Amino acid sequence: MTYMTQTLTEPRAGLAARLKLALAIFALLAVVPPLAHAMGEPFMIIIATRMMVFAIAALSLDLILGHGAMVSFGHAAYLGFGSYAVAILSRAGISDLVLQMVAAVLASALFALVTGAISLRTRGVYFIMITLAFGQMAYFFFVSFSALGGDDGVALAARSTVLGLPLLQGETGLFYVTLGLLIAAFAGLYLLTRSRFGRVLTGTRESALRMQAIGFRPLPYQLTAYVISAAICGVAGVLLANQAVYVSPAYMSWHRSGEMIVMLVLGGVGSLTGAMTGALVTVALEEGLARFSEHWRLGFGLILVLVALLSPGGLSGLLRKFNLLRDDK
Amino acid sequence: MTDALLQVRNLRKTYGALKVTNDVSLDVHEGEIHAIIGPNGAGKTTLISQLSGQLRPDSGTVIYTGQDITALDMAARVRMGLARSFQLTTLLPSFTVLENVAVAVQAREGSSFRFFRPASTERALNDQAMECLNDVGLSGTASRLAGALSHGEKRQLELAIALATRPRLLLLDEPLAGTGHEEAAQLVDLFGRLKSRVTMMLIEHDMNAVFALADRVSVLVYGEIAACGTPDAVRNDAKVRAAYLGEEEVA
Ligand SMILES: Nc1ncnc2c1ncn2[C@@H]1O[C@H](COP(=O)(O)OP(=O)(O)OP(=O)(O)O)[C@@H](O)[C@H]1O
Ligand SMILES: [Mg+2]
């Protein structure tokens, strides 16, 4: 899987600058609810929550796609596992968010462990196809799950409780819980990608042959990253179900998986901040453009083409170009 | 009499009709520099790839420190001290020079299933990596990205990485190719110094270097060992002169 070109992946320098960008994004997000209330536009909070949910999902994908050069085309399956963990457990009377997250993480990790162990035997385009196939298997499983609405999905009776408290009932509560988890996901992945483990993972992206020639066997590291990535995406699924108060197989269709890759490419792969920015911007554009016109996809397509032409490194590559993302040396 | 550190026995590898390794047997003794010379396409790189575990031979055995390692993968062989350098420079381009070497130290120092502490702050890894960079004369470029090095510097880095695995037997695939005069002289000097601690199999087209360094020379022609002996014996072998050296001497 070494076909990922260098222009697509960011050099490992510039870490401190990226950290600053991330902090700025978190600070901006933190003032969204009061701002939305002041402007009399509470709908903004809902949109921002969706933006952050997909930012968590995109961050998780960036671990394997950006840092591991494992282009998974089935990552939306884990959004589904997370969502259905909420639907199934709340139907069984377990409405606590923490328990639902544990279930989502376990289910996602298990599915990733099994399908990853098989998928990672392949390379390049075959890996893309096999992850797509596993993702679609999960999708069709829930489509045929008639007890939970099948194709139509199922509405939740209520949002999850947090240790017995109705923290998520209001949009603002859900917003801040999501923001907290976004920050946690970013911080965790930031540390992980710089750790010994992350070094082996990115090293394998750069050259698997080189890593083997110094004594590593890449597979266990790649599989571990694959499982961690799935688990984080499962958490995003739990939040997505709570945000919509509704769960549907549509969350895990291959369109969604493709959209997640688009978010990464738009933001710039392999830098975490790029994934986060890409997801925030994509969802914001979707919502924003959809208001202007039914043909918003056309506008979004144009923006993608422009970014691809102007900056192969995505939005964060664009920032670098204009010297906005440089390390203070 | 002690057994050789590396014993290659009846190694064969074919690509279609091409016998790229044709019944190769040779010994590399502890402490020697064993040069492999031969014309382009003779099968030198393919031989090294089979010795390092990157390629499976069709038949034959590779014995290292008395153990049959024919079925072991590259990682297992590296951990036993059998390392190689690549003819086609194989680096981690978006890593710094220091990180390229430090990750090789990391491979043999403790677990890499550590998820939180920044690896770049591990003194023990960086110090050892820095030593290897010093050895090859690259310490001045430690913080640059490997992808931004000059061709000659990349060749030096390739060697520093191999050294960082703490090899007992180092398979060097044309380490001097692409280096400038000064760098080449520096590396020849380094090999001379390394000789007391590392056994080397040296593939090289630079005959001055080969005859200055090698204790023994094997000549590979069309996948076969055409001759093997001391540099002087090989230099005077009629078959070798015809197949290979003739053109070099004239040039
Ligand atoms: N994967 C492969 N498939 C088919 N033929 C190959 C393959 N790899 C190498 N060869 C052929 O095997 C022969 C030996 O190649 P090899 O690279 O081992 O030669 P070499 O002695 O290292 O040459 P050089 O001095 O140019 O580095 C060449 O003719 C090459 O074209
Ligand atoms: Mg060669």
GROMACS .gro file of N, CA, C and O and ligand atoms in nm, chain B residues 44-45 87 173-174, ligand 2:
model
   21
  373LYS      N    1   2.323  -1.053  -0.858
  373LYS     CA    2   2.381  -1.021  -0.726
  373LYS      C    3   2.273  -0.975  -0.628
  373LYS      O    4   2.266  -1.024  -0.514
  374THR      N    5   2.190  -0.881  -0.672
  374THR     CA    6   2.085  -0.831  -0.583
  374THR      C    7   1.986  -0.942  -0.549
  374THR      O    8   1.941  -0.955  -0.434
  416GLN      N    9   2.028  -0.167  -0.273
  416GLN     CA   10   2.089  -0.098  -0.388
  416GLN      C   11   2.002   0.021  -0.427
  416GLN      O   12   2.051   0.131  -0.452
  502ASP      N   13   2.460  -0.394  -0.062
  502ASP     CA   14   2.434  -0.399  -0.206
  502ASP      C   15   2.474  -0.266  -0.271
  502ASP      O   16   2.398  -0.169  -0.267
  503GLU      N   17   2.593  -0.265  -0.326
  503GLU     CA   18   2.648  -0.147  -0.393
  503GLU      C   19   2.636  -0.020  -0.308
  503GLU      O   20   2.573   0.078  -0.349
  582MG      MG   21   2.187  -0.525  -0.817
   0.00000   0.00000   0.00000
